[in-house]
PDB file of C-alpha atoms in Angstrom:
ATOM      1  CA  UNK A 177      13.498  18.850   3.272  1.00  0.00           C
ATOM      2  CA  UNK A 178      12.389  16.976   6.364  1.00  0.00           C
ATOM      3  CA  UNK A 179       9.836  14.182   6.589  1.00  0.00           C
ATOM      4  CA  UNK A 180       8.594  12.609   9.804  1.00  0.00           C
ATOM      5  CA  UNK A 181       6.872   9.219   9.611  1.00  0.00           C
ATOM      6  CA  UNK A 182       5.175   7.026  12.191  1.00  0.00           C
ATOM      7  CA  UNK A 183       4.557   3.407  11.218  1.00  0.00           C
ATOM      8  CA  UNK A 184       2.308   1.420  13.532  1.00  0.00           C
ATOM      9  CA  UNK A 185       0.502  -1.896  13.837  1.00  0.00           C
ATOM     10  CA  UNK A 186       0.518  -5.197  15.687  1.00  0.00           C
ATOM     11  CA  UNK A 187       3.734  -6.957  16.604  1.00  0.00           C
ATOM     12  CA  UNK A 188       4.528  -9.475  13.885  1.00  0.00           C
ATOM     13  CA  UNK A 189       3.374  -7.233  11.010  1.00  0.00           C
ATOM     14  CA  UNK A 190       6.931  -6.162  10.174  1.00  0.00           C
ATOM     15  CA  UNK A 191       6.506  -2.600  11.426  1.00  0.00           C
ATOM     16  CA  UNK A 192      10.092  -2.298  12.672  1.00  0.00           C
ATOM     17  CA  UNK A 193      11.515  -3.785   9.481  1.00  0.00           C
ATOM     18  CA  UNK A 194       9.452  -1.374   7.368  1.00  0.00           C
ATOM     19  CA  UNK A 195      10.879   1.570   9.339  1.00  0.00           C
ATOM     20  CA  UNK A 196      14.430   0.243   9.219  1.00  0.00           C
ATOM     21  CA  UNK A 197      14.235  -0.246   5.458  1.00  0.00           C
ATOM     22  CA  UNK A 198      12.892   3.283   4.927  1.00  0.00           C
ATOM     23  CA  UNK A 199      15.579   4.829   7.155  1.00  0.00           C
ATOM     24  CA  UNK A 200      18.367   2.759   5.601  1.00  0.00           C
ATOM     25  CA  UNK A 201      17.205   3.650   2.084  1.00  0.00           C
ATOM     26  CA  UNK A 202      17.282   7.364   2.881  1.00  0.00           C
ATOM     27  CA  UNK A 203      20.725   6.949   4.448  1.00  0.00           C
ATOM     28  CA  UNK A 204      21.989   5.223   1.274  1.00  0.00           C
ATOM     29  CA  UNK A 205      20.740   8.255  -0.660  1.00  0.00           C
ATOM     30  CA  UNK A 206      22.835  10.569   1.518  1.00  0.00           C
ATOM     31  CA  UNK A 207      20.210  11.910   3.903  1.00  0.00           C
ATOM     32  CA  UNK A 208      20.283  12.261   7.657  1.00  0.00           C
ATOM     33  CA  UNK A 209      18.003   9.713   9.329  1.00  0.00           C
ATOM     34  CA  UNK A 210      16.758   8.519  12.672  1.00  0.00           C
ATOM     35  CA  UNK A 211      14.740   5.418  13.525  1.00  0.00           C
ATOM     36  CA  UNK A 212      13.240   4.750  16.929  1.00  0.00           C
ATOM     37  CA  UNK A 213      11.334   1.534  17.681  1.00  0.00           C
ATOM     38  CA  UNK A 214       8.612   1.228  20.309  1.00  0.00           C
ATOM     39  CA  UNK A 215       6.800  -1.968  21.176  1.00  0.00           C
ATOM     40  CA  UNK A 216       5.090  -3.789  23.982  1.00  0.00           C
ATOM     41  CA  UNK A 217       6.484  -6.872  25.700  1.00  0.00           C
ATOM     42  CA  UNK A 218       4.563  -9.287  23.472  1.00  0.00           C
ATOM     43  CA  UNK A 219       6.431 -11.059  20.675  1.00  0.00           C
ATOM     44  CA  UNK A 220       3.362 -11.240  18.407  1.00  0.00           C
ATOM     45  CA  UNK A 221       0.067  -9.408  18.499  1.00  0.00           C
ATOM     46  CA  UNK A 222       1.089  -6.600  20.845  1.00  0.00           C
ATOM     47  CA  UNK A 223       1.438  -3.003  19.734  1.00  0.00           C
ATOM     48  CA  UNK A 224       4.427  -1.879  17.722  1.00  0.00           C
ATOM     49  CA  UNK A 225       5.381   1.431  16.182  1.00  0.00           C
ATOM     50  CA  UNK A 226       8.448   3.227  15.018  1.00  0.00           C
ATOM     51  CA  UNK A 227       9.385   6.781  14.219  1.00  0.00           C
ATOM     52  CA  UNK A 228      11.485   7.609  11.161  1.00  0.00           C
ATOM     53  CA  UNK A 229      12.843  11.079  10.470  1.00  0.00           C
ATOM     54  CA  UNK A 230      14.474  11.815   7.118  1.00  0.00           C
ATOM     55  CA  UNK A 231      16.145  15.152   6.491  1.00  0.00           C
ATOM     56  CA  UNK A 232      18.679  16.967   4.349  1.00  0.00           C
ATOM     57  CA  UNK A 233      19.937  18.622   7.541  1.00  0.00           C
ATOM     58  CA  UNK A 234      21.040  17.395  10.925  1.00  0.00           C
ATOM     59  CA  UNK A 235      18.109  16.022  12.957  1.00  0.00           C
ATOM     60  CA  UNK A 236      17.916  17.800  16.323  1.00  0.00           C
ATOM     61  CA  UNK A 237      15.490  15.297  17.881  1.00  0.00           C
ATOM     62  CA  UNK A 238      14.361  11.866  16.710  1.00  0.00           C
ATOM     63  CA  UNK A 239      11.093  12.108  18.673  1.00  0.00           C
ATOM     64  CA  UNK A 240       8.000  12.841  16.569  1.00  0.00           C
ATOM     65  CA  UNK A 241       4.929  14.458  18.069  1.00  0.00           C
ATOM     66  CA  UNK A 242       3.190  15.479  14.807  1.00  0.00           C
ATOM     67  CA  UNK A 243       4.163  13.263  11.870  1.00  0.00           C
ATOM     68  CA  UNK A 244       3.854  14.232   8.225  1.00  0.00           C
ATOM     69  CA  UNK A 245       2.895  10.643   7.425  1.00  0.00           C
ATOM     70  CA  UNK A 246       1.244   7.822   9.336  1.00  0.00           C
ATOM     71  CA  UNK A 247       1.241   4.240   8.097  1.00  0.00           C
ATOM     72  CA  UNK A 248      -1.432   2.451  10.147  1.00  0.00           C
ATOM     73  CA  UNK A 249      -1.583  -1.292   9.650  1.00  0.00           C
ATOM     74  CA  UNK A 250      -4.489  -1.795  12.110  1.00  0.00           C
ATOM     75  CA  UNK A 251      -7.385   0.141  13.638  1.00  0.00           C
ATOM     76  CA  UNK A 252      -5.878   0.718  17.113  1.00  0.00           C
ATOM     77  CA  UNK A 253      -2.869   2.356  15.423  1.00  0.00           C
ATOM     78  CA  UNK A 254      -5.109   4.531  13.264  1.00  0.00           C
ATOM     79  CA  UNK A 255      -7.111   5.588  16.319  1.00  0.00           C
ATOM     80  CA  UNK A 256      -4.022   6.366  18.369  1.00  0.00           C
ATOM     81  CA  UNK A 257      -1.906   8.253  15.834  1.00  0.00           C
ATOM     82  CA  UNK A 258      -4.259   9.888  13.295  1.00  0.00           C
ATOM     83  CA  UNK A 259      -5.063  12.791  15.660  1.00  0.00           C
ATOM     84  CA  UNK A 260      -1.340  13.627  15.786  1.00  0.00           C
ATOM     85  CA  UNK A 261      -0.786  13.866  11.997  1.00  0.00           C
ATOM     86  CA  UNK A 262       0.007  17.383  10.776  1.00  0.00           C
ATOM     87  CA  UNK A 263      -2.670  19.224   8.846  1.00  0.00           C
ATOM     88  CA  UNK A 264      -1.980  18.472   5.171  1.00  0.00           C
ATOM     89  CA  UNK A 265      -0.300  15.193   6.137  1.00  0.00           C
ATOM     90  CA  UNK A 266      -0.878  11.718   4.758  1.00  0.00           C
ATOM     91  CA  UNK A 267      -2.419   8.680   6.440  1.00  0.00           C
ATOM     92  CA  UNK A 268      -1.898   5.313   4.752  1.00  0.00           C
ATOM     93  CA  UNK A 269      -4.372   2.692   5.981  1.00  0.00           C
ATOM     94  CA  UNK A 270      -4.326  -1.086   5.640  1.00  0.00           C
ATOM     95  CA  UNK A 271      -7.957  -1.373   4.547  1.00  0.00           C
ATOM     96  CA  UNK A 272      -8.036  -5.113   5.311  1.00  0.00           C
ATOM     97  CA  UNK A 273      -7.799  -4.462   9.053  1.00  0.00           C
ATOM     98  CA  UNK A 274      -9.383  -1.005   9.259  1.00  0.00           C
ATOM     99  CA  UNK A 275     -13.104  -0.786   8.565  1.00  0.00           C
ATOM    100  CA  UNK A 276     -13.566   2.976   8.793  1.00  0.00           C
ATOM    101  CA  UNK A 277     -11.881   6.182   7.701  1.00  0.00           C
ATOM    102  CA  UNK A 278     -10.673   8.889  10.046  1.00  0.00           C
ATOM    103  CA  UNK A 279     -13.107  11.801  10.302  1.00  0.00           C
ATOM    104  CA  UNK A 280     -10.435  14.426   9.687  1.00  0.00           C
ATOM    105  CA  UNK A 281     -10.860  16.481   6.523  1.00  0.00           C
ATOM    106  CA  UNK A 282      -7.455  18.217   6.617  1.00  0.00           C
ATOM    107  CA  UNK A 283      -5.334  15.155   5.773  1.00  0.00           C
ATOM    108  CA  UNK A 284      -4.949  12.931   2.733  1.00  0.00           C
ATOM    109  CA  UNK A 285      -6.166   9.397   3.390  1.00  0.00           C
ATOM    110  CA  UNK A 286      -4.856   6.567   1.228  1.00  0.00           C
ATOM    111  CA  UNK A 287      -6.530   3.212   1.704  1.00  0.00           C
ATOM    112  CA  UNK A 288      -4.777   0.114   0.430  1.00  0.00           C
ATOM    113  CA  UNK A 289      -5.626  -3.532   0.948  1.00  0.00           C
ATOM    114  CA  UNK A 290      -2.049  -4.326   1.983  1.00  0.00           C
ATOM    115  CA  UNK A 291      -2.976  -7.618   3.650  1.00  0.00           C
ATOM    116  CA  UNK A 292      -5.148  -8.700   0.706  1.00  0.00           C
ATOM    117  CA  UNK A 293      -2.427  -7.925  -1.816  1.00  0.00           C
ATOM    118  CA  UNK A 294       0.119  -9.785   0.310  1.00  0.00           C
ATOM    119  CA  UNK A 295      -2.220 -12.783   0.492  1.00  0.00           C
ATOM    120  CA  UNK A 296      -2.712 -12.632  -3.283  1.00  0.00           C
ATOM    121  CA  UNK A 297       1.090 -12.654  -3.704  1.00  0.00           C
ATOM    122  CA  UNK A 298       1.275 -15.745  -1.503  1.00  0.00           C
ATOM    123  CA  UNK A 299       2.632 -14.500   1.826  1.00  0.00           C
ATOM    124  CA  UNK A 300       0.817 -12.328   4.376  1.00  0.00           C
ATOM    125  CA  UNK A 301       4.160 -11.233   5.831  1.00  0.00           C
ATOM    126  CA  UNK A 302       4.788  -8.866   2.903  1.00  0.00           C
ATOM    127  CA  UNK A 303       1.831  -6.579   3.693  1.00  0.00           C
ATOM    128  CA  UNK A 304       4.393  -4.211   5.232  1.00  0.00           C
ATOM    129  CA  UNK A 305       6.224  -3.943   1.909  1.00  0.00           C
ATOM    130  CA  UNK A 306       2.951  -3.170   0.124  1.00  0.00           C
ATOM    131  CA  UNK A 307       2.368  -0.303   2.570  1.00  0.00           C
ATOM    132  CA  UNK A 308       5.970   0.866   2.197  1.00  0.00           C
ATOM    133  CA  UNK A 309       5.480   0.838  -1.577  1.00  0.00           C
ATOM    134  CA  UNK A 310       2.464   3.112  -1.189  1.00  0.00           C
ATOM    135  CA  UNK A 311       4.526   5.527   0.915  1.00  0.00           C
ATOM    136  CA  UNK A 312       7.432   5.500  -1.559  1.00  0.00           C
ATOM    137  CA  UNK A 313       5.114   5.805  -4.566  1.00  0.00           C
ATOM    138  CA  UNK A 314       3.127   8.692  -3.105  1.00  0.00           C
ATOM    139  CA  UNK A 315       6.017  10.725  -1.658  1.00  0.00           C
ATOM    140  CA  UNK A 316       9.069   9.839  -3.762  1.00  0.00           C
ATOM    141  CA  UNK A 317      11.087  10.236  -0.558  1.00  0.00           C
ATOM    142  CA  UNK A 318      13.427   7.439  -1.695  1.00  0.00           C
ATOM    143  CA  UNK A 319      13.915   5.600  -4.968  1.00  0.00           C
ATOM    144  CA  UNK A 320      12.356   2.137  -5.309  1.00  0.00           C
ATOM    145  CA  UNK A 321      15.699   0.670  -6.386  1.00  0.00           C
ATOM    146  CA  UNK A 322      17.281   1.953  -3.167  1.00  0.00           C
ATOM    147  CA  UNK A 323      14.511   0.300  -1.145  1.00  0.00           C
ATOM    148  CA  UNK A 324      15.243  -2.977  -2.940  1.00  0.00           C
ATOM    149  CA  UNK A 325      18.906  -2.708  -1.900  1.00  0.00           C
ATOM    150  CA  UNK A 326      17.795  -2.146   1.688  1.00  0.00           C
ATOM    151  CA  UNK A 327      15.462  -5.142   1.602  1.00  0.00           C
ATOM    152  CA  UNK A 328      18.389  -7.277   0.483  1.00  0.00           C
ATOM    153  CA  UNK A 329      20.554  -5.762   3.245  1.00  0.00           C
ATOM    154  CA  UNK A 330      18.065  -6.500   6.039  1.00  0.00           C
ATOM    155  CA  UNK A 331      16.893  -9.955   5.018  1.00  0.00           C
ATOM    156  CA  UNK A 332      19.056 -12.546   6.767  1.00  0.00           C
ATOM    157  CA  UNK A 333      20.728 -15.244   4.715  1.00  0.00           C
ATOM    158  CA  UNK A 334      18.060 -17.842   5.532  1.00  0.00           C
ATOM    159  CA  UNK A 335      15.353 -15.454   4.206  1.00  0.00           C
ATOM    160  CA  UNK A 336      17.023 -14.450   0.918  1.00  0.00           C
ATOM    161  CA  UNK A 337      14.397 -16.571  -0.846  1.00  0.00           C
ATOM    162  CA  UNK A 338      11.911 -13.835   0.201  1.00  0.00           C
ATOM    163  CA  UNK A 339      13.585 -11.067  -1.838  1.00  0.00           C
ATOM    164  CA  UNK A 340      11.479 -11.656  -4.949  1.00  0.00           C
ATOM    165  CA  UNK A 341       8.127 -11.595  -3.142  1.00  0.00           C
ATOM    166  CA  UNK A 342       9.159  -8.503  -1.158  1.00  0.00           C
ATOM    167  CA  UNK A 343      10.081  -6.781  -4.419  1.00  0.00           C
ATOM    168  CA  UNK A 344       6.709  -7.726  -5.928  1.00  0.00           C
ATOM    169  CA  UNK A 345       4.913  -6.420  -2.819  1.00  0.00           C
ATOM    170  CA  UNK A 346       6.821  -3.126  -2.902  1.00  0.00           C
ATOM    171  CA  UNK A 347       6.087  -2.624  -6.590  1.00  0.00           C
ATOM    172  CA  UNK A 348       2.390  -3.479  -6.113  1.00  0.00           C
ATOM    173  CA  UNK A 349       2.196  -0.827  -3.387  1.00  0.00           C
ATOM    174  CA  UNK A 350       3.780   1.727  -5.717  1.00  0.00           C
ATOM    175  CA  UNK A 351       1.345   0.716  -8.480  1.00  0.00           C
ATOM    176  CA  UNK A 352      -1.650   1.051  -6.133  1.00  0.00           C
ATOM    177  CA  UNK A 353      -0.910   4.711  -5.475  1.00  0.00           C
ATOM    178  CA  UNK A 354      -0.280   5.442  -9.158  1.00  0.00           C
ATOM    179  CA  UNK A 355      -3.811   4.267 -10.115  1.00  0.00           C
TER     180      UNK A 355
END
């Protein structure tokens, strides 16, 4: 088993955290993982993406040229990375910031209003956890309870009050894909 994921969006959308949580969760479940961040010089609003590889075997290279899964939190990310997704792969789109679907017919496209759900929950910053929930719910690559442990691990002490809303966002993402 090997799964390659690219997560992409604007800086400030929690792209790196989403990737770290996925990689850490897989590591807790005994898998080999790699996580590589890539972002522009801007603190907020610039481009950000990360590559996560999860495998049962040693990972020879952490660089991904054709991901199995793309999580695109904005249109520029969808435009940039959708052409690279493997045939039969999955593209998860944040419908709130992407007003069109990719034209490709050989991939599964999952649209979720991650930003809208996050807003409904009371904090736009958890849109990344909604999208991560969709990925976890659709693929089963890691267990939701392991992701919750990783959220707790990565949230600093002064943000521990955000655990409950992150859990709700993750579970809403999982529920969206189960509909």
